[in-house]
CSV table of C-alpha atoms and ligand atoms in Angstrom, one decimal:
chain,number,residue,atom,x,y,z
Z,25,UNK,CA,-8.4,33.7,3.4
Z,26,UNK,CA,-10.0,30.4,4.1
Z,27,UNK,CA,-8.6,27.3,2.8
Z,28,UNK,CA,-10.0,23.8,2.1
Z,29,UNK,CA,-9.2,20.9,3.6
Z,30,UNK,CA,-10.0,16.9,2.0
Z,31,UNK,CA,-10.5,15.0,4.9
Z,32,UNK,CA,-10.2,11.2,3.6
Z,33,UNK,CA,-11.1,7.9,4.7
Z,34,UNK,CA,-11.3,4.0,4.0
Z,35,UNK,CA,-14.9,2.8,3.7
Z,36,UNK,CA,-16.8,0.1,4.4
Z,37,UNK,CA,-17.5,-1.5,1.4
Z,38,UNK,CA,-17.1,-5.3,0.6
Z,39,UNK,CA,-15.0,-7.6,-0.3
Z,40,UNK,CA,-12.4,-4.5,-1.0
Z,41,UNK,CA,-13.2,-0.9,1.0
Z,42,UNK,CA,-12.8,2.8,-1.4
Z,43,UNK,CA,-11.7,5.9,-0.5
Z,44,UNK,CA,-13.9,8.1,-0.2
Z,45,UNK,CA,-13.6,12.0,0.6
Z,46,UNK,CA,-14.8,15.5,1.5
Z,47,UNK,CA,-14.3,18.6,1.9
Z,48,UNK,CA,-14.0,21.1,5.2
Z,49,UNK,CA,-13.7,24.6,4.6
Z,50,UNK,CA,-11.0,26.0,7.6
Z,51,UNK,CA,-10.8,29.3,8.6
Z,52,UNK,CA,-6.9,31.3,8.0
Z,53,UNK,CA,-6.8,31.4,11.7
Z,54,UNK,CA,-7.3,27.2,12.2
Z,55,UNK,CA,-3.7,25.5,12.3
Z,56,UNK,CA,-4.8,22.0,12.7
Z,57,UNK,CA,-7.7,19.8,10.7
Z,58,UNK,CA,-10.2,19.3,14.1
Z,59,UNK,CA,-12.5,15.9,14.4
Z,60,UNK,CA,-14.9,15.7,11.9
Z,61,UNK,CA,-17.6,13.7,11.1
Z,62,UNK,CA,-20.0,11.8,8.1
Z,63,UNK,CA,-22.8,9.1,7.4
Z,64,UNK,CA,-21.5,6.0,8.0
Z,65,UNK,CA,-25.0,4.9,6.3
Z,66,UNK,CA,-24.1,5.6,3.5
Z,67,UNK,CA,-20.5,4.1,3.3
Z,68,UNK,CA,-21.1,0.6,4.5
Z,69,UNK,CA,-19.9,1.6,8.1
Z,70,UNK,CA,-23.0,2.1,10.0
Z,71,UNK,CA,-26.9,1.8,9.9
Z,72,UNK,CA,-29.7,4.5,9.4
Z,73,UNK,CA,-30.6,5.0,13.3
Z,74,UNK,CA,-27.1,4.9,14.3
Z,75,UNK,CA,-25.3,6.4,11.2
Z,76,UNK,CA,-22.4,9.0,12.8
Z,77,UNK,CA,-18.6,8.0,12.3
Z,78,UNK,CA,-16.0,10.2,13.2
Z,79,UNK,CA,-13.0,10.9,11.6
Z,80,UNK,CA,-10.3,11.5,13.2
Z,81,UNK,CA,-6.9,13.5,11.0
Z,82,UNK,CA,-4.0,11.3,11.5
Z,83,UNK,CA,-1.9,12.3,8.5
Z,84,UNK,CA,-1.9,15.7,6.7
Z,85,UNK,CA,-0.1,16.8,3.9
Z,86,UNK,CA,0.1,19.5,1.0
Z,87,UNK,CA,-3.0,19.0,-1.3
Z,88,UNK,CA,-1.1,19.2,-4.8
Z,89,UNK,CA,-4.5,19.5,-6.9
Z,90,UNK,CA,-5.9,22.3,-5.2
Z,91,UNK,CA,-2.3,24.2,-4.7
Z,92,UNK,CA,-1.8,27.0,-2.6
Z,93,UNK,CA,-2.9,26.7,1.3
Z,94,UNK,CA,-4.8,23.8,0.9
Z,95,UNK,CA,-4.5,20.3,2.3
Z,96,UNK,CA,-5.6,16.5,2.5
Z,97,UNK,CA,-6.4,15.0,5.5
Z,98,UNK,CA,-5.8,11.2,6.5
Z,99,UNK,CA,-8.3,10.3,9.0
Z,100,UNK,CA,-9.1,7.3,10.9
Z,101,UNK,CA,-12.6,6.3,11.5
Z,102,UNK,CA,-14.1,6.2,14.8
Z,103,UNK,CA,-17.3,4.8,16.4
Z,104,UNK,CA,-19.6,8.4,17.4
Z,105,UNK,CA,-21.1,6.9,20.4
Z,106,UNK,CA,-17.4,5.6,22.2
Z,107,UNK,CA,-14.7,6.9,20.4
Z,108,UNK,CA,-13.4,3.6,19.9
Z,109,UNK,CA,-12.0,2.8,16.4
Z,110,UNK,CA,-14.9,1.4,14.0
Z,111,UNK,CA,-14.6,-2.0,13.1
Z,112,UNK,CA,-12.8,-1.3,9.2
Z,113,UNK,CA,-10.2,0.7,10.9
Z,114,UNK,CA,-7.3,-1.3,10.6
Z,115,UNK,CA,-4.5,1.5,11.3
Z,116,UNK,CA,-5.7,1.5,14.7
Z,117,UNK,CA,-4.2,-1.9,15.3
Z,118,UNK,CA,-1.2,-1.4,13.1
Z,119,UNK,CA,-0.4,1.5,15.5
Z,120,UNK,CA,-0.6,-0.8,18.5
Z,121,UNK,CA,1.5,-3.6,16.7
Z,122,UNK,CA,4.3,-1.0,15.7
Z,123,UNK,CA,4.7,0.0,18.9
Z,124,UNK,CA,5.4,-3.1,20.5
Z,125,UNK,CA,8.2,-4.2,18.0
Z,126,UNK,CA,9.1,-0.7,17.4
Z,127,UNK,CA,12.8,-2.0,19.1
Z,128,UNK,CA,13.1,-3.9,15.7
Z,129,UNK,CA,13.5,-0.6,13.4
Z,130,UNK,CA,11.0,-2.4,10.6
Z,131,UNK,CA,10.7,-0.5,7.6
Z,132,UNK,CA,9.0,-1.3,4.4
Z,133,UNK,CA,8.7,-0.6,0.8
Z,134,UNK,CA,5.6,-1.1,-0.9
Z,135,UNK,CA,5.5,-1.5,-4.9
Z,136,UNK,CA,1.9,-0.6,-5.9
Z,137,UNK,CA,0.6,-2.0,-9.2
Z,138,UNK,CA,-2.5,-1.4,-10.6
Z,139,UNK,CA,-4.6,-1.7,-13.9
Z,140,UNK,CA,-6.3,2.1,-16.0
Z,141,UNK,CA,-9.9,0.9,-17.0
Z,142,UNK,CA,-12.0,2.7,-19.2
Z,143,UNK,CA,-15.7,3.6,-18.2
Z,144,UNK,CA,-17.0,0.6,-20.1
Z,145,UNK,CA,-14.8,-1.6,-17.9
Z,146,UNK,CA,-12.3,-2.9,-20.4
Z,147,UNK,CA,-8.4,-2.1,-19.8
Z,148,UNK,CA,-7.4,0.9,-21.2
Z,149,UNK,CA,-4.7,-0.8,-23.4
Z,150,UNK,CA,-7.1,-3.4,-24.7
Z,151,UNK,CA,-9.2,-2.4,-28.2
Z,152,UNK,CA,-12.4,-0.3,-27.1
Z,153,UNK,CA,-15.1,-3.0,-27.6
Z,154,UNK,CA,-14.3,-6.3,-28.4
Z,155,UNK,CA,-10.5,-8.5,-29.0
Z,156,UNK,CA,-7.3,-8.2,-27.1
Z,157,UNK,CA,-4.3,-6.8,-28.0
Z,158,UNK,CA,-1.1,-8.2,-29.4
Z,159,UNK,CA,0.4,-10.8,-26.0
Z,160,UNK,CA,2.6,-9.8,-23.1
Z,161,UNK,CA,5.7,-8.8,-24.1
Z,162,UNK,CA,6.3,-4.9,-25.8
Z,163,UNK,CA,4.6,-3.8,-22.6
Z,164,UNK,CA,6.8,-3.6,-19.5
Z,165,UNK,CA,8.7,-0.8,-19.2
Z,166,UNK,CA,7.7,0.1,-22.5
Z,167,UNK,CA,8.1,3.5,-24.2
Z,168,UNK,CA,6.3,4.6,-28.0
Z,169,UNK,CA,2.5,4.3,-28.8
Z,170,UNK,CA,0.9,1.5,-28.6
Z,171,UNK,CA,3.0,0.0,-26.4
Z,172,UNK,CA,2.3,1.9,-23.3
Z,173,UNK,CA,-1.1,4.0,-22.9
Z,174,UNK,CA,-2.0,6.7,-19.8
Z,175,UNK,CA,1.3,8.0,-19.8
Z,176,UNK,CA,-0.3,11.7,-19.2
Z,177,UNK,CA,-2.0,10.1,-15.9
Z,178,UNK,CA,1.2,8.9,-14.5
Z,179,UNK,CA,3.3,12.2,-15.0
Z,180,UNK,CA,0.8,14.4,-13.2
Z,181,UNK,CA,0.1,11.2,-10.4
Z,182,UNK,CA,4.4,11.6,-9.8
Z,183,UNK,CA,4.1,14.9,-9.5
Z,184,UNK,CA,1.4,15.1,-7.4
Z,185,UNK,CA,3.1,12.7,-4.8
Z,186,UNK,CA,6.3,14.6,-5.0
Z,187,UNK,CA,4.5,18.2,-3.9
Z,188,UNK,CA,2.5,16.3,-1.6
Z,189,UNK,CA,5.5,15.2,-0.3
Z,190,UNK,CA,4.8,11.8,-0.1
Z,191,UNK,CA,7.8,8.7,-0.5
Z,192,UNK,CA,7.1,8.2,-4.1
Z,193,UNK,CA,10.7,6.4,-5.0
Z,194,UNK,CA,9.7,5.3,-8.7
Z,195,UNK,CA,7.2,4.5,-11.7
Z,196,UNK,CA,7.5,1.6,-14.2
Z,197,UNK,CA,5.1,0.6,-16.9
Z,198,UNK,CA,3.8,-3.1,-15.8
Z,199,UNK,CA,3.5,-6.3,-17.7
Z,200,UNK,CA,-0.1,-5.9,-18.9
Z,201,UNK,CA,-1.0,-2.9,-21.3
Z,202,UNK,CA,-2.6,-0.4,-19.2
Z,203,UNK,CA,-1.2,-1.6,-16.3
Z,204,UNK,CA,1.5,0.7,-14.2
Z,205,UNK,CA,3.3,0.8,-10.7
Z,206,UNK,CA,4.5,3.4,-8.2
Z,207,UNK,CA,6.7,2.4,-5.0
Z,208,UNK,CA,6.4,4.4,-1.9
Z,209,UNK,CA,9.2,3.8,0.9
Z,210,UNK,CA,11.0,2.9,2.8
Z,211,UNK,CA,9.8,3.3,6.1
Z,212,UNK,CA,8.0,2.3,8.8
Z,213,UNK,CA,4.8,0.9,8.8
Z,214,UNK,CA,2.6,4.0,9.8
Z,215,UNK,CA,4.3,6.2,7.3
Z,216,UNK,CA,4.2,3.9,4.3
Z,217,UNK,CA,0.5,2.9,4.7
Z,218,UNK,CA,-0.2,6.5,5.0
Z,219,UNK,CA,2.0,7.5,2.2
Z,220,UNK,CA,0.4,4.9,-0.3
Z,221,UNK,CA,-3.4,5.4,1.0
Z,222,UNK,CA,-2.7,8.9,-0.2
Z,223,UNK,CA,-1.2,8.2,-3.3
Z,224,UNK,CA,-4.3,6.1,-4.3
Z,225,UNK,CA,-6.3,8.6,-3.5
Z,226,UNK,CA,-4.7,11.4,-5.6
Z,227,UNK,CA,-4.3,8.4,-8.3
Z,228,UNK,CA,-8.4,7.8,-8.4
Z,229,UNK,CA,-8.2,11.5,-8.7
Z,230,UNK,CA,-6.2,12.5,-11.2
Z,231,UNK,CA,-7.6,9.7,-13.1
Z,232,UNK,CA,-11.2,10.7,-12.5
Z,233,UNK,CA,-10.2,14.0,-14.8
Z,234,UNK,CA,-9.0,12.1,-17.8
Z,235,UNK,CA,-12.6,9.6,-17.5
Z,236,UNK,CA,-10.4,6.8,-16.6
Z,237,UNK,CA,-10.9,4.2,-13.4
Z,238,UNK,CA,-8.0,3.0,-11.8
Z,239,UNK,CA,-8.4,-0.5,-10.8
Z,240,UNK,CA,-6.7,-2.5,-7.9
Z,241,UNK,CA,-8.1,-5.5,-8.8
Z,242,UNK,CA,-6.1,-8.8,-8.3
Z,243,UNK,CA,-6.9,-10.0,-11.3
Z,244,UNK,CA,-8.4,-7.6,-14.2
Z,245,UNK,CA,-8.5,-9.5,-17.0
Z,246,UNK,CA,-9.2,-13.4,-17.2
Z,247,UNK,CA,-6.9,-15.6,-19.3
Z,248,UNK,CA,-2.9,-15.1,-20.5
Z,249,UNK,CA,-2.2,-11.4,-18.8
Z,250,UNK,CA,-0.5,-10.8,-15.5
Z,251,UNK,CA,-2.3,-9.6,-12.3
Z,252,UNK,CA,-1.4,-6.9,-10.1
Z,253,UNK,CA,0.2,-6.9,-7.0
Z,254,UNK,CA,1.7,-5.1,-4.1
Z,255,UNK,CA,5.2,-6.1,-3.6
Z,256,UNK,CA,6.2,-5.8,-0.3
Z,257,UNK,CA,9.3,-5.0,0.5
Z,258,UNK,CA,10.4,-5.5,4.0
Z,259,UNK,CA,13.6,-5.3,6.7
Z,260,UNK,CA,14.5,-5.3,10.0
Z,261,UNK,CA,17.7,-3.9,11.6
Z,262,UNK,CA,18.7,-7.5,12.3
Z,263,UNK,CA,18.0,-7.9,8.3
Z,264,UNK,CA,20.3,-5.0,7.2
Z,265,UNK,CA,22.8,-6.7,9.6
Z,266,UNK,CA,23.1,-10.4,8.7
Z,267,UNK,CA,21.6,-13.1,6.6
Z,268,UNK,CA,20.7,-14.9,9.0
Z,269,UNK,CA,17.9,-13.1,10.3
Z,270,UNK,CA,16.6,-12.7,6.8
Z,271,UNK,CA,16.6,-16.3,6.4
Z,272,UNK,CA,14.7,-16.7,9.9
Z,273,UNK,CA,12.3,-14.0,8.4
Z,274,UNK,CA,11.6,-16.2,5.6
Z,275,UNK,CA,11.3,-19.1,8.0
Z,276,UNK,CA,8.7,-17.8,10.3
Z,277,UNK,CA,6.9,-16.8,7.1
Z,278,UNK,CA,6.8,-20.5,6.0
Z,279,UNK,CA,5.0,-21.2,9.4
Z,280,UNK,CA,1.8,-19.0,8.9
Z,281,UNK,CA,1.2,-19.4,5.3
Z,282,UNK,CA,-2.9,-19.3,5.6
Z,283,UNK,CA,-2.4,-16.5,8.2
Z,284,UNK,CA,-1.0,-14.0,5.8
Z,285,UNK,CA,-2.5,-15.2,2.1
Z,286,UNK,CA,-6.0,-14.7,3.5
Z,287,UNK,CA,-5.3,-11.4,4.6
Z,288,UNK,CA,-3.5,-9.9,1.2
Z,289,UNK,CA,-6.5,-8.7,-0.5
Z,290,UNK,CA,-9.6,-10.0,-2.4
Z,291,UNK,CA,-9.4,-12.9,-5.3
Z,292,UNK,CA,-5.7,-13.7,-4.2
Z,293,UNK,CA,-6.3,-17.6,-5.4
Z,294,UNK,CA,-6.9,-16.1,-9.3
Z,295,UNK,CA,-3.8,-14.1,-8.9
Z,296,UNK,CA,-1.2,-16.2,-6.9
Z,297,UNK,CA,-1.1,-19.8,-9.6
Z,298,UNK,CA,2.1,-20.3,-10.5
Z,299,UNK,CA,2.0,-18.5,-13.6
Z,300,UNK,CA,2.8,-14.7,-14.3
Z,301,UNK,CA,5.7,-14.6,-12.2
Z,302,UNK,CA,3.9,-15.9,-8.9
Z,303,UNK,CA,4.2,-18.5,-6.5
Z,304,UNK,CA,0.7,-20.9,-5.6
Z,305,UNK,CA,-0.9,-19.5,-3.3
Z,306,UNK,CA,-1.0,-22.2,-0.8
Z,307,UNK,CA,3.0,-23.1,-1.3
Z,308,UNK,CA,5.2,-21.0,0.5
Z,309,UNK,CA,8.9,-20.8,-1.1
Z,310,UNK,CA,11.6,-18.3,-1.3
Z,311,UNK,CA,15.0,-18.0,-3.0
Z,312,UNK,CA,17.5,-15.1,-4.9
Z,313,UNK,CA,16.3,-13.7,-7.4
Z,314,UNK,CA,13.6,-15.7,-8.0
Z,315,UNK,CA,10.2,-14.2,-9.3
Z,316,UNK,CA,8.2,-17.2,-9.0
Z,317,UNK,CA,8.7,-17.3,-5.3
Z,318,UNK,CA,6.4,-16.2,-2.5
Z,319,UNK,CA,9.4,-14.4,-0.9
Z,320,UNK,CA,12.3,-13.2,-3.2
Z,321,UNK,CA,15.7,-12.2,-2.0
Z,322,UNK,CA,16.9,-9.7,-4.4
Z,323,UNK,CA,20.9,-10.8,-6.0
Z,324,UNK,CA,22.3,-7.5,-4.2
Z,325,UNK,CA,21.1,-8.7,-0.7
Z,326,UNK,CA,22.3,-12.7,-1.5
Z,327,UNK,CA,25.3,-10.7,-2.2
Z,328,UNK,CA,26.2,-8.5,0.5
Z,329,UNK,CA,24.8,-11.2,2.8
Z,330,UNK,CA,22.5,-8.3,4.1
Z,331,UNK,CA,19.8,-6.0,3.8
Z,332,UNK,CA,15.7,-7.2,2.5
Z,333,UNK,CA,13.3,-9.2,0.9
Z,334,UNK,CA,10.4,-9.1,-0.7
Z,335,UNK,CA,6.8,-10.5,0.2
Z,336,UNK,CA,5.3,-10.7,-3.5
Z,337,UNK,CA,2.2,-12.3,-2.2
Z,338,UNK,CA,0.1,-9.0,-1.2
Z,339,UNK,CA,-2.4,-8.2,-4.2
Z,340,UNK,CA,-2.8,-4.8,-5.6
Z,341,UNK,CA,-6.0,-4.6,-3.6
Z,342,UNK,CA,-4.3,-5.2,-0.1
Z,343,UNK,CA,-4.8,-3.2,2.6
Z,344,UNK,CA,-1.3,-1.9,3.6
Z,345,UNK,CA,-2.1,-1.2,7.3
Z,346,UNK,CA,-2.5,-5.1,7.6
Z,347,UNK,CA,-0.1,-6.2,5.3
Z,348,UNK,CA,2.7,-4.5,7.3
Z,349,UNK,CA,1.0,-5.3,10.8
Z,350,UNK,CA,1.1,-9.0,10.0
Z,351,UNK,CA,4.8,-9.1,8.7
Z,352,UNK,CA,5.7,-7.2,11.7
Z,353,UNK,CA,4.1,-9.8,13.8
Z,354,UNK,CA,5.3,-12.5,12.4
Z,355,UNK,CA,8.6,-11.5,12.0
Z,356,UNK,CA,9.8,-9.6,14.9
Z,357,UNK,CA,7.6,-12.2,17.5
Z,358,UNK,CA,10.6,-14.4,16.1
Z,359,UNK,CA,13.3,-12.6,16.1
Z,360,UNK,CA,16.0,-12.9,18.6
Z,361,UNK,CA,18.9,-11.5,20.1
Z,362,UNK,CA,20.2,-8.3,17.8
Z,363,UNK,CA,17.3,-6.4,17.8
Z,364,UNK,CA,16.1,-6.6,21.4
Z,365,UNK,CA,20.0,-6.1,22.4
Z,366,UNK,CA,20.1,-3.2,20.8
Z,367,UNK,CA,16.4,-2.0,22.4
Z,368,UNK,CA,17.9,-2.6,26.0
Z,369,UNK,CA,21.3,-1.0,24.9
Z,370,UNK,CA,19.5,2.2,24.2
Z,371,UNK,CA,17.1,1.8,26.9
Z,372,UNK,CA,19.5,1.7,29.9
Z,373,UNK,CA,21.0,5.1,29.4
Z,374,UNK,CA,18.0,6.6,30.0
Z,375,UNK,CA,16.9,4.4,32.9
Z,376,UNK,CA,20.1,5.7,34.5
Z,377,UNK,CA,19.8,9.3,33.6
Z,378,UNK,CA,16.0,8.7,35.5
Z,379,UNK,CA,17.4,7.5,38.6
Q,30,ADP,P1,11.4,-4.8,-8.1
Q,30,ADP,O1,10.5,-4.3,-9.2
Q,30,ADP,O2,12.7,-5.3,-8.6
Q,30,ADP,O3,10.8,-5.9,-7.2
Q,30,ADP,P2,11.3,-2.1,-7.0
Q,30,ADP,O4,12.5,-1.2,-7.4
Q,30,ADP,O5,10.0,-1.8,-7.7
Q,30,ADP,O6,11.8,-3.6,-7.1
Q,30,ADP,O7,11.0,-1.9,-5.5
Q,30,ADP,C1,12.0,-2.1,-4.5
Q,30,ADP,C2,11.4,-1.7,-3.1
Q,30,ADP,O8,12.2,-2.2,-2.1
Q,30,ADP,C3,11.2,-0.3,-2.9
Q,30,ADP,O9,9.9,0.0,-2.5
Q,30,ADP,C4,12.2,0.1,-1.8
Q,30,ADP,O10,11.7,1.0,-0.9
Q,30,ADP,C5,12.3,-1.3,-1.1
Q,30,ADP,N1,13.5,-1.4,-0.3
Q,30,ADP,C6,14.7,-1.2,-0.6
Q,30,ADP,N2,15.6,-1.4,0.4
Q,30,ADP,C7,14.8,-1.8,1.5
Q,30,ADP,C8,15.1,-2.1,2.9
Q,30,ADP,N3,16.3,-2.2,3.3
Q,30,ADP,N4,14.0,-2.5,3.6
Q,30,ADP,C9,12.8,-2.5,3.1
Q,30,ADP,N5,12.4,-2.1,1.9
Q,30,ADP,C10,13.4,-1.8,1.0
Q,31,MN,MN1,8.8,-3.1,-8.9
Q,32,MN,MN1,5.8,-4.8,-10.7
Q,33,MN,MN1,8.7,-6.5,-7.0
């Protein structure tokens, strides 16, 4: 029997890209998802007299809505005419950028938030047509009607992720009604981007079924309600070892403020004020605990004097693949001694073994 295969991708589009998908039918006898290809013309990735991009699978996994044999298919985009990766491919260079500092055993966890928006555009929790709802408060983690709303979406989105087999760790009803959050991690770079462009993928999907629009805008709604963010959660082996090195992570943050802020998704200034639990955007601080920080050190890690912290500065909208790629950069191009000792520790067997 034949089986389908999604092939997705990140488009072109401006000032934040969509998935977009389709699907390849694959004979019994076909083991792996070959090269495919689509109108870039028509996604903001090419022009009319040159409009081929090619995708190329990078990431496959068990497609949970379709059951059975079928799968979805994470694919880079690639120029037609050189094989080269096209211009919005950002993976490509997160794949360079891992390697180089893959000594440093950086992993990540990324907390995705987001916002359920009904066709008409307004927030899911907020009345129909006009007015808001009672102010922040009941919402968070909240359980009972009225409080929280899409519940049904969420359930089916876990489960989804968890028969995809994808590193879904947890769920929490945000700040804002309507507004939720799923964490995918911890791992590296590669796997976590590819893990969480999935999961938005199937989110947009499931939602699709129920009329509803997820939204990863920054800020949704104007005026006393939180925006939505990407946490991101980050450590390297030095980290788990000693303070120290998460306190020069936090330093070398400090030092390439613009750098970062300007690549963490669209509208970042109406989201990053001060207010709702965030740090100004153009202030760098971190401390324990501390929610209005640009970097937070959870009280377990100030406590064991080990282990991660947290870059709340990426926006819901963020692209993960350059999130992670610049934290790894900045990071481990400033990190000494443990992490490359242990790199030529486990390099010199095998030098030895080769001679
Ligand atoms: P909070 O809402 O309190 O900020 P969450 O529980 O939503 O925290 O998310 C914590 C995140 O931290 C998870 O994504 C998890 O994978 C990540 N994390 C935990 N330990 C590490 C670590 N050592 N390195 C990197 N990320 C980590
Ligand atoms: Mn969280
Ligand atoms: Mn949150
Ligand atoms: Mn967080």
């Amino acid at each position: 029997m034949p089986y389908q295969a999604e092939y997705i991708w990140i488009d072109g589009h401006q000032p934040t890209p969509m998935l977009r998908s389709k699907t390849k039918i694959l004979k019994d006898s076909v083991k792996t998802p070959p090269i495919w290809g689509f109108d870039g013309s028509s996604t903001e990735q090419a022009t009319g007299d040159k409009s081929d991009c090619m995708l190329k699978p990078v990431f496959t996994c068990k497609d949970p809505i379709r059951g059975g044999k079928n799968i979805l298919v994470l694919c880079e985009v690639m120029l037609a005419q050189t094989g080269a990766p096209h211009p919005t491919n950002t993976r490509a260079a997160l794949v360079e950028t891992a390697k180089k500092f893959a000594a440093h055993e950086m992993i990540f966890g990324i907390e995705q938030e987001y916002t359920f928006m009904r066709l008409n555009g307004r927030p899911l929790g907020f009345p129909e047509e006009s007015g808001e709802p009672e102010p922040q408060g009941p919402y968070y983690c909240g359980v009972g009607a009225g409080r929280v709303m899409g519940r049904e979406i969420i359930e089916e989105h876990t489960w989804a992720c968890i028969e995809a087999g994808l590193m879904i760790e947890g769920t929490n009803a945000e700040v804002m009604p309507g507004q939720w959050e799923y964490q995918i991690g911890a791992a590296d770079a590669i796997t976590v981007s590819d893990h969480l462009t999935v999961a938005r993928w199937l989110m947009d999907r499931i939602a699709e079924d129920y009329d509803v629009v997820v939204s990863l805008a920054a800020k949704p709604q104007k005026g006393d309600w939180n925006g939505a963010g990407a946490h991101t959660n980050f450590s390297t082996k030095a980290m788990r070892q000693s303070y120290v090195a998460i306190e020069a992570a936090c330093d070398a943050l400090s030092k390439k403020v613009n750098e970062h802020v300007t690549n963490y998704g669209h509208d970042i200034q109406s989201r990053l004020t001060g207010k709702h639990e965030t740090a100004p955007w153009n202030k760098f601080s971190f401390g324990v605990s501390h929610r209005g920080a640009s970097v937070r050190i959870p009280w377990s890690v100030a406590r064991d004097k080990k282990g991660y912290a947290e870059d709340r500065r990426p926006n819901a909208n963020c692209d993960p693949y350059t999130v992670t790629r610049l934290l790894l950069d900045t990071i481990c191009s400033n990190e000494k001694a443990p992490a490359k000792a242990a790199a030529k520790a486990k390099k010199s067997p095998s030098k030895k073994k080769k001679k």
